[in-house]
Coordinates of N, CA and C in Angstrom, one line a residue:
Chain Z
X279 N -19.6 -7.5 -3.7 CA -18.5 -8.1 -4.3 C -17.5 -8.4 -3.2
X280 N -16.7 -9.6 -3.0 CA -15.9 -9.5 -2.1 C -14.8 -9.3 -2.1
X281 N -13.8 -9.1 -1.2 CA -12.9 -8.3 -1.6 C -11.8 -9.0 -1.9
X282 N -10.0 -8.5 -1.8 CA -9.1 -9.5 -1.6 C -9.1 -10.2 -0.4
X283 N -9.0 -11.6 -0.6 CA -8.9 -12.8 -0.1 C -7.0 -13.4 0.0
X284 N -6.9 -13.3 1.8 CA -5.3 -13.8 1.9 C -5.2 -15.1 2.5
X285 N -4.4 -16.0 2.6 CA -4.7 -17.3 3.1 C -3.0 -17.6 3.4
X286 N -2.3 -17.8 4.2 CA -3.3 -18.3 5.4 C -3.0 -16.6 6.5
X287 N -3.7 -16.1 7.4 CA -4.0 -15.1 8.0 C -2.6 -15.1 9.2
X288 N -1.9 -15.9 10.1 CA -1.1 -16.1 10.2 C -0.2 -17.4 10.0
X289 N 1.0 -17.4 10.2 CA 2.2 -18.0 9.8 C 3.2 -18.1 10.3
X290 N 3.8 -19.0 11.5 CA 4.8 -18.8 11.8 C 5.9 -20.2 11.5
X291 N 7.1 -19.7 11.2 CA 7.8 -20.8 10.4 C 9.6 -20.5 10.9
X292 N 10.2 -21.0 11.2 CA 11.7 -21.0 11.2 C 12.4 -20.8 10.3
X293 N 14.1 -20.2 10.9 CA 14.9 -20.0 9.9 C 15.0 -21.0 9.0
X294 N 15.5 -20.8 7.8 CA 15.7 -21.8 6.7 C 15.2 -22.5 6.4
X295 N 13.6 -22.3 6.8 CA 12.2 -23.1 6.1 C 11.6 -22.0 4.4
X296 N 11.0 -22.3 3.8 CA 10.2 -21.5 3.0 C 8.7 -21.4 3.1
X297 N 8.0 -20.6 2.7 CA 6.8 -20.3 2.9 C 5.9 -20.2 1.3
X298 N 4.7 -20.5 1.2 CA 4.1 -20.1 0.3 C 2.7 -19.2 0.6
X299 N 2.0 -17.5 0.4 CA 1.2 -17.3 0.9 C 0.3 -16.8 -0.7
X300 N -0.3 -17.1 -0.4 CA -1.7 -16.9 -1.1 C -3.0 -16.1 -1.4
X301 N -3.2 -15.4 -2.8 CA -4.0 -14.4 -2.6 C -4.8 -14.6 -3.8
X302 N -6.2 -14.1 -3.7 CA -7.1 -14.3 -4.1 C -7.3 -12.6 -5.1
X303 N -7.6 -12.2 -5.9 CA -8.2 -10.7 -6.0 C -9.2 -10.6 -5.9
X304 N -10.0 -9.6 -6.2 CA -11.2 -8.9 -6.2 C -11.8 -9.8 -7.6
X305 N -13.2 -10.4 -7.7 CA -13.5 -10.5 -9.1 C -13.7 -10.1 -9.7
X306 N -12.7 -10.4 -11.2 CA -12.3 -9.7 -12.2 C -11.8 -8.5 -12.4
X307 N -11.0 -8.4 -11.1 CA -9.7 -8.0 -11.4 C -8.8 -9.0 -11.6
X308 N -8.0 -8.3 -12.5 CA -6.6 -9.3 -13.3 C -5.1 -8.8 -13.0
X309 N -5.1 -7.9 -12.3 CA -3.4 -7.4 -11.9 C -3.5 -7.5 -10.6
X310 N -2.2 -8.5 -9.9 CA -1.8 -8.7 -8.8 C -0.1 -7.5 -8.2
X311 N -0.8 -7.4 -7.0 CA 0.5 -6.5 -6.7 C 0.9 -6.9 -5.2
X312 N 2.4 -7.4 -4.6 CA 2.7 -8.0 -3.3 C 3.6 -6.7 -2.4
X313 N 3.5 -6.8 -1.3 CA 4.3 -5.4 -0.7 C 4.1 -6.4 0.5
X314 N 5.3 -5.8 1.5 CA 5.5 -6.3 2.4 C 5.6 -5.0 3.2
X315 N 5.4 -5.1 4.6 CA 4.9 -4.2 5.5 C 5.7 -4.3 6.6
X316 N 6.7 -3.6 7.2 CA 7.2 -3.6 8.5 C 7.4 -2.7 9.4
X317 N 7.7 -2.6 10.8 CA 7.4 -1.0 11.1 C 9.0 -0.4 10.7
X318 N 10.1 -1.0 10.5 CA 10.9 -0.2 10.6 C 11.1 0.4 9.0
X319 N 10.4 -0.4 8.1 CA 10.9 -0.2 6.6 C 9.5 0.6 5.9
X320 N 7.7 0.2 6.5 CA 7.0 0.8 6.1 C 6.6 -0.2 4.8
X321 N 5.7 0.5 4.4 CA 5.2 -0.8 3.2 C 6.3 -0.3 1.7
X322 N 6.4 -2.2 1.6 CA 7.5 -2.0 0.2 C 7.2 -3.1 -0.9
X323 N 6.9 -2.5 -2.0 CA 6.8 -3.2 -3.5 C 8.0 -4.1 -3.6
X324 N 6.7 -5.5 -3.7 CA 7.8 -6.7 -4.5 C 7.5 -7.0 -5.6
X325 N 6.7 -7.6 -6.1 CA 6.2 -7.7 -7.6 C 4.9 -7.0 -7.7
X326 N 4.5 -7.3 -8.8 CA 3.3 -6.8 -10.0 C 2.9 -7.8 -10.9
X327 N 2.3 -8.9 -11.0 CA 1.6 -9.9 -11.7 C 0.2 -9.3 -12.3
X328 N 0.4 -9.6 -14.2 CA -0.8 -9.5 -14.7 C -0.4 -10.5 -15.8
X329 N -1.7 -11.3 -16.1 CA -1.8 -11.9 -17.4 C -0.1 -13.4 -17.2
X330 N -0.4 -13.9 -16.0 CA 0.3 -14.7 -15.3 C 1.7 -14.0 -15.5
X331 N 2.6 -12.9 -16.2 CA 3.5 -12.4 -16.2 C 4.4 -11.4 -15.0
X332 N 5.2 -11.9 -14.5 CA 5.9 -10.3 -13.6 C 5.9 -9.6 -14.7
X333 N 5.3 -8.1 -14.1 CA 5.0 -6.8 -14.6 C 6.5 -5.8 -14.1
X334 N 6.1 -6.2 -13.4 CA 7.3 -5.2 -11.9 C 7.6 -5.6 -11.1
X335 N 9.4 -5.5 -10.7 CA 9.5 -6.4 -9.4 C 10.4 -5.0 -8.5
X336 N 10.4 -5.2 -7.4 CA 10.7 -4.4 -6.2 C 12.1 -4.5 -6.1
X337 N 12.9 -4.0 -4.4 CA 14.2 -4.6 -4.6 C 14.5 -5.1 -3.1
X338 N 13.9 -6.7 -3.5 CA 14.3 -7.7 -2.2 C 14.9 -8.6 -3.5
X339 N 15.8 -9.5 -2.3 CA 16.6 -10.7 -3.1 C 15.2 -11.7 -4.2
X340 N 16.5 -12.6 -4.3 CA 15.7 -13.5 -5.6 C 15.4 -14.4 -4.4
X341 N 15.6 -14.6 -3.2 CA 14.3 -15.3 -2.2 C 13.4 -15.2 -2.4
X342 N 12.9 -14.0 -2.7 CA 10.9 -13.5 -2.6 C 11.0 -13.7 -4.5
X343 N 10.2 -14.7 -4.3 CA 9.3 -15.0 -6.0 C 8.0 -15.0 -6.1
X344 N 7.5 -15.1 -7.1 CA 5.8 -15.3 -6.9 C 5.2 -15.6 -8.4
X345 N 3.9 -15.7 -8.6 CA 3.8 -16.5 -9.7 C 2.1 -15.8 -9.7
X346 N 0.9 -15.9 -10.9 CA 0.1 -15.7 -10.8 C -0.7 -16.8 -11.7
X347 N -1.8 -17.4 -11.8 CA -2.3 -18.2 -12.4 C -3.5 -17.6 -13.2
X348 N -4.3 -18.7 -14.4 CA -5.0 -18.3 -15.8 C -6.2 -17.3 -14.6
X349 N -6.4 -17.8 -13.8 CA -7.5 -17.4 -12.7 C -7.2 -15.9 -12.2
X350 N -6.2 -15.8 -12.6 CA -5.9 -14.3 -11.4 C -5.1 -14.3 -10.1
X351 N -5.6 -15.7 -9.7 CA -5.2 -15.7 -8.1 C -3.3 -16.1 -8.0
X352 N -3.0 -15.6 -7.4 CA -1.6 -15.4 -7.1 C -0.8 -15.7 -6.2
X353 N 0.4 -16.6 -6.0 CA 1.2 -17.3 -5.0 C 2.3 -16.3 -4.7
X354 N 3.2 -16.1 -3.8 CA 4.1 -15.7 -3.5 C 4.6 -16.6 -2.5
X355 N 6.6 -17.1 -2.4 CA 7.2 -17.8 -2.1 C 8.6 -17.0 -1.6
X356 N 8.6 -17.3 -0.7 CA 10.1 -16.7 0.3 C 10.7 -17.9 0.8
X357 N 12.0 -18.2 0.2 CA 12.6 -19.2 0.4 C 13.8 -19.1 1.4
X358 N 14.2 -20.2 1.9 CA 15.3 -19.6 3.4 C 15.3 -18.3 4.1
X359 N 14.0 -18.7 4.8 CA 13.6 -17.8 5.5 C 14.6 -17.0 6.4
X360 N 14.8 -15.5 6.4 CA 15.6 -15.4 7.2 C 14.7 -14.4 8.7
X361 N 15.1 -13.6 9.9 CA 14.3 -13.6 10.8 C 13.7 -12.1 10.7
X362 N 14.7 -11.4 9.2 CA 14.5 -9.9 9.1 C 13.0 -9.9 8.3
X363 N 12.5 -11.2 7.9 CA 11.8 -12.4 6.7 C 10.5 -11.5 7.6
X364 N 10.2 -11.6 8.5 CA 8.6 -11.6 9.5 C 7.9 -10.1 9.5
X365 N 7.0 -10.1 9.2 CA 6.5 -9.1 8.6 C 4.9 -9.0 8.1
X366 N 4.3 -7.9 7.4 CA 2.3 -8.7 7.3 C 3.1 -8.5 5.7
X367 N 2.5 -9.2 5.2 CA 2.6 -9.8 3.7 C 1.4 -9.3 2.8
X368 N 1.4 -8.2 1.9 CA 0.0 -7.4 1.8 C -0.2 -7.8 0.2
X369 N -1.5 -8.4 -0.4 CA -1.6 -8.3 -1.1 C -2.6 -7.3 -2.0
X370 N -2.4 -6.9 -3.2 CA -3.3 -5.9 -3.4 C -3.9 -6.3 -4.9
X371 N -5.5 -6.0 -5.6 CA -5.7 -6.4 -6.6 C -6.1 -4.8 -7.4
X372 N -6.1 -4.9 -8.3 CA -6.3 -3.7 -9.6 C -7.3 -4.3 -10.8
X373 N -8.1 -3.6 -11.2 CA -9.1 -4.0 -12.4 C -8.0 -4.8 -13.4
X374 N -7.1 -4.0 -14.5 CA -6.2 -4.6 -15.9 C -4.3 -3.6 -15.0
X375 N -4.1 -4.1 -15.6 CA -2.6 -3.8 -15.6 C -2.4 -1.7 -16.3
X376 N -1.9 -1.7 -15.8 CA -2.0 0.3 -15.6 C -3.3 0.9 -14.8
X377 N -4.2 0.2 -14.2 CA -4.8 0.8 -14.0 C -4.3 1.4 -12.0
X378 N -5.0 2.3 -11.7 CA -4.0 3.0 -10.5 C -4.6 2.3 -9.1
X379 N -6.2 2.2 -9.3 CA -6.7 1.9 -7.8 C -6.2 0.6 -7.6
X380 N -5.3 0.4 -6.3 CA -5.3 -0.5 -6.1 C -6.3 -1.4 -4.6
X381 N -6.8 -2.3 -4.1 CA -7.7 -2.3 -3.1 C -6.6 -3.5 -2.2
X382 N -6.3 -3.4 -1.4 CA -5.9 -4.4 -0.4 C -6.4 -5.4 0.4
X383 N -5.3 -6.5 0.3 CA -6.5 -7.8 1.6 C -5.6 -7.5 2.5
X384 N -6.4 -8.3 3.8 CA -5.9 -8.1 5.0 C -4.4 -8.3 5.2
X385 N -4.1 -8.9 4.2 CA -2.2 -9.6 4.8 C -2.3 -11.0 5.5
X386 N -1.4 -11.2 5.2 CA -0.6 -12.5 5.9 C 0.2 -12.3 6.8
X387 N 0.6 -12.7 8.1 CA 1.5 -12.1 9.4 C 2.1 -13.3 9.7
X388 N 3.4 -13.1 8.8 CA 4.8 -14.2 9.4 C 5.9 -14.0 10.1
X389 N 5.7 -14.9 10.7 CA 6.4 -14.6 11.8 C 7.7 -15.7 11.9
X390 N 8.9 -15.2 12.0 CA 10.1 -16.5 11.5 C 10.5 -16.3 12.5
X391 N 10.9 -17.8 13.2 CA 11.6 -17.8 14.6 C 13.3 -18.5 14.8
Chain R
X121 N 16.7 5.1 -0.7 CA 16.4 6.8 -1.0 C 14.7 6.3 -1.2
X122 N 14.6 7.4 0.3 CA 13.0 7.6 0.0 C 12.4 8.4 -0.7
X123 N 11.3 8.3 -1.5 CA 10.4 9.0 -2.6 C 10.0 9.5 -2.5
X124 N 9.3 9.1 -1.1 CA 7.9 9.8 -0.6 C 8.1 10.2 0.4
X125 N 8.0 11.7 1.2 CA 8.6 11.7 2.4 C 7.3 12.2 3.4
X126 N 6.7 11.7 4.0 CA 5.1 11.8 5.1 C 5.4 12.3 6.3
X127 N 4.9 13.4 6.2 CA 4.8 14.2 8.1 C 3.4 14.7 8.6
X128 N 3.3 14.5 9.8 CA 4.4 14.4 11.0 C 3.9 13.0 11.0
X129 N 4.5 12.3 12.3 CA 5.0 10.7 12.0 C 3.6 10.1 13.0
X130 N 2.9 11.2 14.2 CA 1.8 11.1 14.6 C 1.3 12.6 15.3
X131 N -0.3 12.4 15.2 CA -0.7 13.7 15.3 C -2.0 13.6 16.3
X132 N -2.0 14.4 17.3 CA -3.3 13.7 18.1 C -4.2 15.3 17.7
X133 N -5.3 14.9 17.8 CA -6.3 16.1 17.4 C -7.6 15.9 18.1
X134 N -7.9 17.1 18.1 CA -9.5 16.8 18.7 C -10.7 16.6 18.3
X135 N -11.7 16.1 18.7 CA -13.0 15.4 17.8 C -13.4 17.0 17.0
X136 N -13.5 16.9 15.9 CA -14.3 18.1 15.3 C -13.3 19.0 14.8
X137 N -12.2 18.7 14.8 CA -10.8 19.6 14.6 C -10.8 18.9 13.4
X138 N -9.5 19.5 12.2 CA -8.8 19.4 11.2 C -7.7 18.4 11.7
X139 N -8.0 17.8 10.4 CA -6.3 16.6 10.6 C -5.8 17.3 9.5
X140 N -4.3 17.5 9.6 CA -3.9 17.7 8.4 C -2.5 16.9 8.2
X141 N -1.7 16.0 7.4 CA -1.0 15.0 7.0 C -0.1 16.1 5.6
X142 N 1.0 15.8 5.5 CA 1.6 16.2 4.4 C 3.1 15.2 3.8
X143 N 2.8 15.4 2.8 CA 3.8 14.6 1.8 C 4.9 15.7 0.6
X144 N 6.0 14.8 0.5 CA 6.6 15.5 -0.4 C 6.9 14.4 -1.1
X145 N 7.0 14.5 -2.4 CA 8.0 13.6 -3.7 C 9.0 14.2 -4.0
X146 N 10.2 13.6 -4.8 CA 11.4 14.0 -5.6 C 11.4 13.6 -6.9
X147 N 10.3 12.7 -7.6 CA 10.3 12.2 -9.0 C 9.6 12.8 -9.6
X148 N 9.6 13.6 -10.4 CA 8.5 14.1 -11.0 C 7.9 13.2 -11.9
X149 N 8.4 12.2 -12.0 CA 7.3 11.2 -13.2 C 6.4 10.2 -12.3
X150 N 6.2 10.9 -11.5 CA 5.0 10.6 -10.2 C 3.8 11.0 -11.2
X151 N 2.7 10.4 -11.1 CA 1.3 11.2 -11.9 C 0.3 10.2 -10.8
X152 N 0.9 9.6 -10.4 CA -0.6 9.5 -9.4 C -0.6 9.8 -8.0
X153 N -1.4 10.0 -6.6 CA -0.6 10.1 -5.4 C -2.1 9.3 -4.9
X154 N -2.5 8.7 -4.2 CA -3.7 7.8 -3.4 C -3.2 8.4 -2.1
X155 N -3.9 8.0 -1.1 CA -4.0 8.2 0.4 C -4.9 7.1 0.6
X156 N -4.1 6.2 1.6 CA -4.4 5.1 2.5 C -4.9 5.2 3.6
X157 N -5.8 4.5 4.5 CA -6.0 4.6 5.8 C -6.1 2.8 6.3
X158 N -5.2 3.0 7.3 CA -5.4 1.7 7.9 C -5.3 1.3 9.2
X159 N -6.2 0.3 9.6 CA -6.6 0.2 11.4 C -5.9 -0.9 11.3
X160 N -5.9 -1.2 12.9 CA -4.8 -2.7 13.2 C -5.3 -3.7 12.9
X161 N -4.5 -4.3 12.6 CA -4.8 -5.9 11.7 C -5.7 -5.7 10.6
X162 N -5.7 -4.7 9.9 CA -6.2 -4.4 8.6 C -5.3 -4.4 6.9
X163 N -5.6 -4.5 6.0 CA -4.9 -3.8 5.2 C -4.9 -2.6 5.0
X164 N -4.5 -1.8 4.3 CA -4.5 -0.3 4.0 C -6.1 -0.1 3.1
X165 N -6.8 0.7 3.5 CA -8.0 1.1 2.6 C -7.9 2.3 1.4
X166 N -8.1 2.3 0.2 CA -7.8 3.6 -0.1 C -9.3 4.7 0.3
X167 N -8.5 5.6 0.1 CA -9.5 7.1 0.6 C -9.9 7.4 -0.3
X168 N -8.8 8.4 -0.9 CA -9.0 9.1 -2.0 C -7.6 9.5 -2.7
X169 N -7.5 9.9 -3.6 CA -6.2 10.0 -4.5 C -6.7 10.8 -5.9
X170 N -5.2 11.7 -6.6 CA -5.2 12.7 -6.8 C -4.3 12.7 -7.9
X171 N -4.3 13.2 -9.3 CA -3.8 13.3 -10.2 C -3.0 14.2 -10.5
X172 N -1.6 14.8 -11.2 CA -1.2 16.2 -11.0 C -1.7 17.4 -12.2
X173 N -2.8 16.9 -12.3 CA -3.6 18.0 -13.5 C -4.9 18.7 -12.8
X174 N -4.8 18.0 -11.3 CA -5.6 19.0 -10.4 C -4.8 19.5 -9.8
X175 N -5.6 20.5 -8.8 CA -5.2 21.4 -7.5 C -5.6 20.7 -6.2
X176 N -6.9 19.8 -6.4 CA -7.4 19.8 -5.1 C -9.0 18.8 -5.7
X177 N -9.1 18.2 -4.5 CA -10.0 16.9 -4.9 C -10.9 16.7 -3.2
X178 N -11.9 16.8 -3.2 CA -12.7 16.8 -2.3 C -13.5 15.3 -2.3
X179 N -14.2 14.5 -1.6 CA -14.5 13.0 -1.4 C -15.5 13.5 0.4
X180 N -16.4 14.0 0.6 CA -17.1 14.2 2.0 C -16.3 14.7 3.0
X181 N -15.6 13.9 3.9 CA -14.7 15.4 4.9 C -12.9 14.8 4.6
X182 N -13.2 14.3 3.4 CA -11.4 14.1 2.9 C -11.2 15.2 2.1
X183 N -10.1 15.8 2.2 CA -9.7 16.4 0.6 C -7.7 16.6 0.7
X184 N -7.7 16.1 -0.9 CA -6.8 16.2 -1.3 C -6.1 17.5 -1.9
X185 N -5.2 17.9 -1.6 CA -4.5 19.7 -1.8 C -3.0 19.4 -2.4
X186 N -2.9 19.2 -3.4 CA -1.5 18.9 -4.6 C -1.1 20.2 -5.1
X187 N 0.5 20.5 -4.5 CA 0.9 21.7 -5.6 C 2.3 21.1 -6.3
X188 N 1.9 21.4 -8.1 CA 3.0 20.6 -8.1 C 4.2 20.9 -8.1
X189 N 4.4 22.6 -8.2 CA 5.7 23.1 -8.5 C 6.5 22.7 -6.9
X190 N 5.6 22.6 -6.1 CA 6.3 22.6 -4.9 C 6.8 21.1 -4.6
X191 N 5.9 20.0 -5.4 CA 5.7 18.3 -5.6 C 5.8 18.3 -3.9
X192 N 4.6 18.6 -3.7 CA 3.7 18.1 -2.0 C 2.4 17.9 -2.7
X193 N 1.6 17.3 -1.6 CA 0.7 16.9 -1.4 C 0.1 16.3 0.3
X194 N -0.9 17.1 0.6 CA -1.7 16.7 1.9 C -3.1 17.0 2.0
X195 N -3.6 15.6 2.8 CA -4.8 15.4 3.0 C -5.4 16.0 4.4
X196 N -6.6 16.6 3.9 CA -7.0 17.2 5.0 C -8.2 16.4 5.4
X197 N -8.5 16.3 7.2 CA -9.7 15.4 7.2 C -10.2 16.2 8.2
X198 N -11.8 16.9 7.6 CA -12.1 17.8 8.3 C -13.3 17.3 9.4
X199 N -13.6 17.7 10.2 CA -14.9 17.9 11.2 C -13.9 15.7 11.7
X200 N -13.1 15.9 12.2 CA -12.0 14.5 12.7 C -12.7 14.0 13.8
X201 N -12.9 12.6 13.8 CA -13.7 12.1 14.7 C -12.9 10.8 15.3
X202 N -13.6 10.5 16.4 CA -13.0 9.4 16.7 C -12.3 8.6 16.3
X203 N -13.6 7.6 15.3 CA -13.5 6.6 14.1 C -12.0 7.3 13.2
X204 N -11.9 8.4 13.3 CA -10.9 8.7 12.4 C -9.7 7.8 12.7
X205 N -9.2 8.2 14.2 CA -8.3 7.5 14.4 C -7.5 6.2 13.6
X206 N -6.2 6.5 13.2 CA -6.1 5.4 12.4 C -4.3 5.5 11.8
X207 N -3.7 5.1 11.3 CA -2.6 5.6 10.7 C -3.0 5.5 9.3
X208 N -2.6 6.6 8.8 CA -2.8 6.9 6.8 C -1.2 7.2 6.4
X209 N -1.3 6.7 5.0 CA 0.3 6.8 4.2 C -0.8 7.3 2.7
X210 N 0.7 8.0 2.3 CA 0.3 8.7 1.4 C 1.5 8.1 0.6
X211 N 1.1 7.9 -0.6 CA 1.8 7.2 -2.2 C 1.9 7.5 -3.2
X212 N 2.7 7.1 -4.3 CA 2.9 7.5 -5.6 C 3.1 6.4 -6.4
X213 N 2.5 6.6 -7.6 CA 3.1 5.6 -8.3 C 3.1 6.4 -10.2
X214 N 4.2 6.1 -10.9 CA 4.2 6.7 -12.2 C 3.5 5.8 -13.5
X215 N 3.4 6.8 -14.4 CA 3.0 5.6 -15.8 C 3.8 4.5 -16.1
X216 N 3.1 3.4 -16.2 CA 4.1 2.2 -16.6 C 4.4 1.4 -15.7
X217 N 4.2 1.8 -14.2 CA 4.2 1.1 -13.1 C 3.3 1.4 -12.4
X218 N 2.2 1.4 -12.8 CA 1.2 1.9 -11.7 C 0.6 1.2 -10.3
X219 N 1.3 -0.7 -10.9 CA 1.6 -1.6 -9.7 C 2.5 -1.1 -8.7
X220 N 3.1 -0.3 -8.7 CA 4.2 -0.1 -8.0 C 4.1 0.9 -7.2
X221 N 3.4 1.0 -5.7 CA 2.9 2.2 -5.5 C 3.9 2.3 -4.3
X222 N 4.5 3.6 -4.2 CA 5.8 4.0 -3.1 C 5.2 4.9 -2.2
X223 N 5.5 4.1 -1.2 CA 4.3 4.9 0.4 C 5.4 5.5 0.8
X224 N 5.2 7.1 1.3 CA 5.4 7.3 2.6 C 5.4 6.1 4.1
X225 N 6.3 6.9 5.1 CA 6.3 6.1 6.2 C 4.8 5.9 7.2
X226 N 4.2 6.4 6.8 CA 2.7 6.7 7.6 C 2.5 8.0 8.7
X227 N 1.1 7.9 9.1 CA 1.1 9.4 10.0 C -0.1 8.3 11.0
X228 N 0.3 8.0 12.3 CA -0.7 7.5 13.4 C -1.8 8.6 13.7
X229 N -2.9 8.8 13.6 CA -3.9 9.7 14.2 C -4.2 9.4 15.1
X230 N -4.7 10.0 16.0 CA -5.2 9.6 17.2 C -5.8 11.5 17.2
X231 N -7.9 10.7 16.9 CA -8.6 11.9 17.5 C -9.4 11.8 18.9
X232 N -9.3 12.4 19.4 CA -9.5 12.9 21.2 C -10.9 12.8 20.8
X233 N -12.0 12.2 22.1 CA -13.2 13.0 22.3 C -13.4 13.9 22.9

């Protein structure tokens, strides 16, 4: 079975552009979970998508949004980028919504100049 | 305010030695804890992870050792090999948010041949 799927692998984009990155889960899994990864902050919860709904959201601004579709597969959007913005972008999938294992894709590595 | 608090921050060990990693929480409506391992340009893998209605959870040369009155938890990785090498974070997440999993800062291994 293959695993999570991130697109695009790297990213580099300027201040006050936005980004859209892309994740795929595990098949059939249906809960999406986004965390962002830095060395100074360590990995940190932004949202939790299941059943196209935010489940849970983390505590970065209303910049970082995200969305999930009937498929599972899940968008996330950072708008006016700022340079604290650059970071690997980690997505993670789960079988249904409560359940604990989560499995991770490689990330996305943006880099804002 | 961190949740999860992960020591030591890196540990070098010898091939065939004990690794040993430790964590503390402050929530007690934590009920799950996982342990991550992750190489460069990877995502985080999970290992193994640990519920608080055990003591201790073994998975081949990982094992998990949870006390909860004390709310720690560390992974031990015995007969440590090369391949071990890696940084691991150790996490929590409670009922109701089980999307929401709150890492420690990580622990760099580095095992010696």
């Amino acid at each position: 079975k293959a695993g999570v799927t991130q697109t695009p692998r790297y990213l580099i984009k300027t201040r006050g552009q936005q980004v859209t990155l892309s994740c795929s889960p595990i098949s059939g899994h249906r809960s999406v979970s986004w965390y962002q990864q830095t060395p100074g902050q360590g990995l940190q919860f932004l949202f939790e998508y299941f059943s196209e709904t935010q489940r849970n959201k983390g505590n970065f601004p209303g910049r970082f949004s995200g969305r999930q579709f009937s498929n599972s597969r899940s968008e996330m959007n950072v708008s006016t980028l700022e340079l604290g913005d650059s970071a690997l972008y980690l997505c993670a999938s789960s079988l249904e919504f409560g359940k604990n294992e989560q499995f991770f894709g490689p990330g996305t590595r943006l880099t804002v100049l | 305010q961190q949740q999860v608090k992960q020591s030591p921050q890196s540990l070098i060990v010898q091939k065939g030695g004990i690794s040993i990693i430790n964590c503390a929480y402050e929530n007690t409506a934590f009920d799950y804890f996982p342990w991550y391992q992750q190489f460069p340009g990877k995502g985080p893998a999970l290992l193994i992870a640990i519920r608080p209605d055990v003591s201790e959870k073994k998975e081949g040369r990982f094992t998990i050792s949870f006390n909860k009155s004390a709310k720690q938890f560390s992974l031990h990785i015995m007969d440590s090999q090369p391949g071990d090498s890696a940084t691991y974070f150790c996490a929590a997440s409670m009922m109701g948010s089980q999307g929401n999993l709150i890492f420690g800062k990580g622990t760099k291994l580095s095992v010696k041949p």
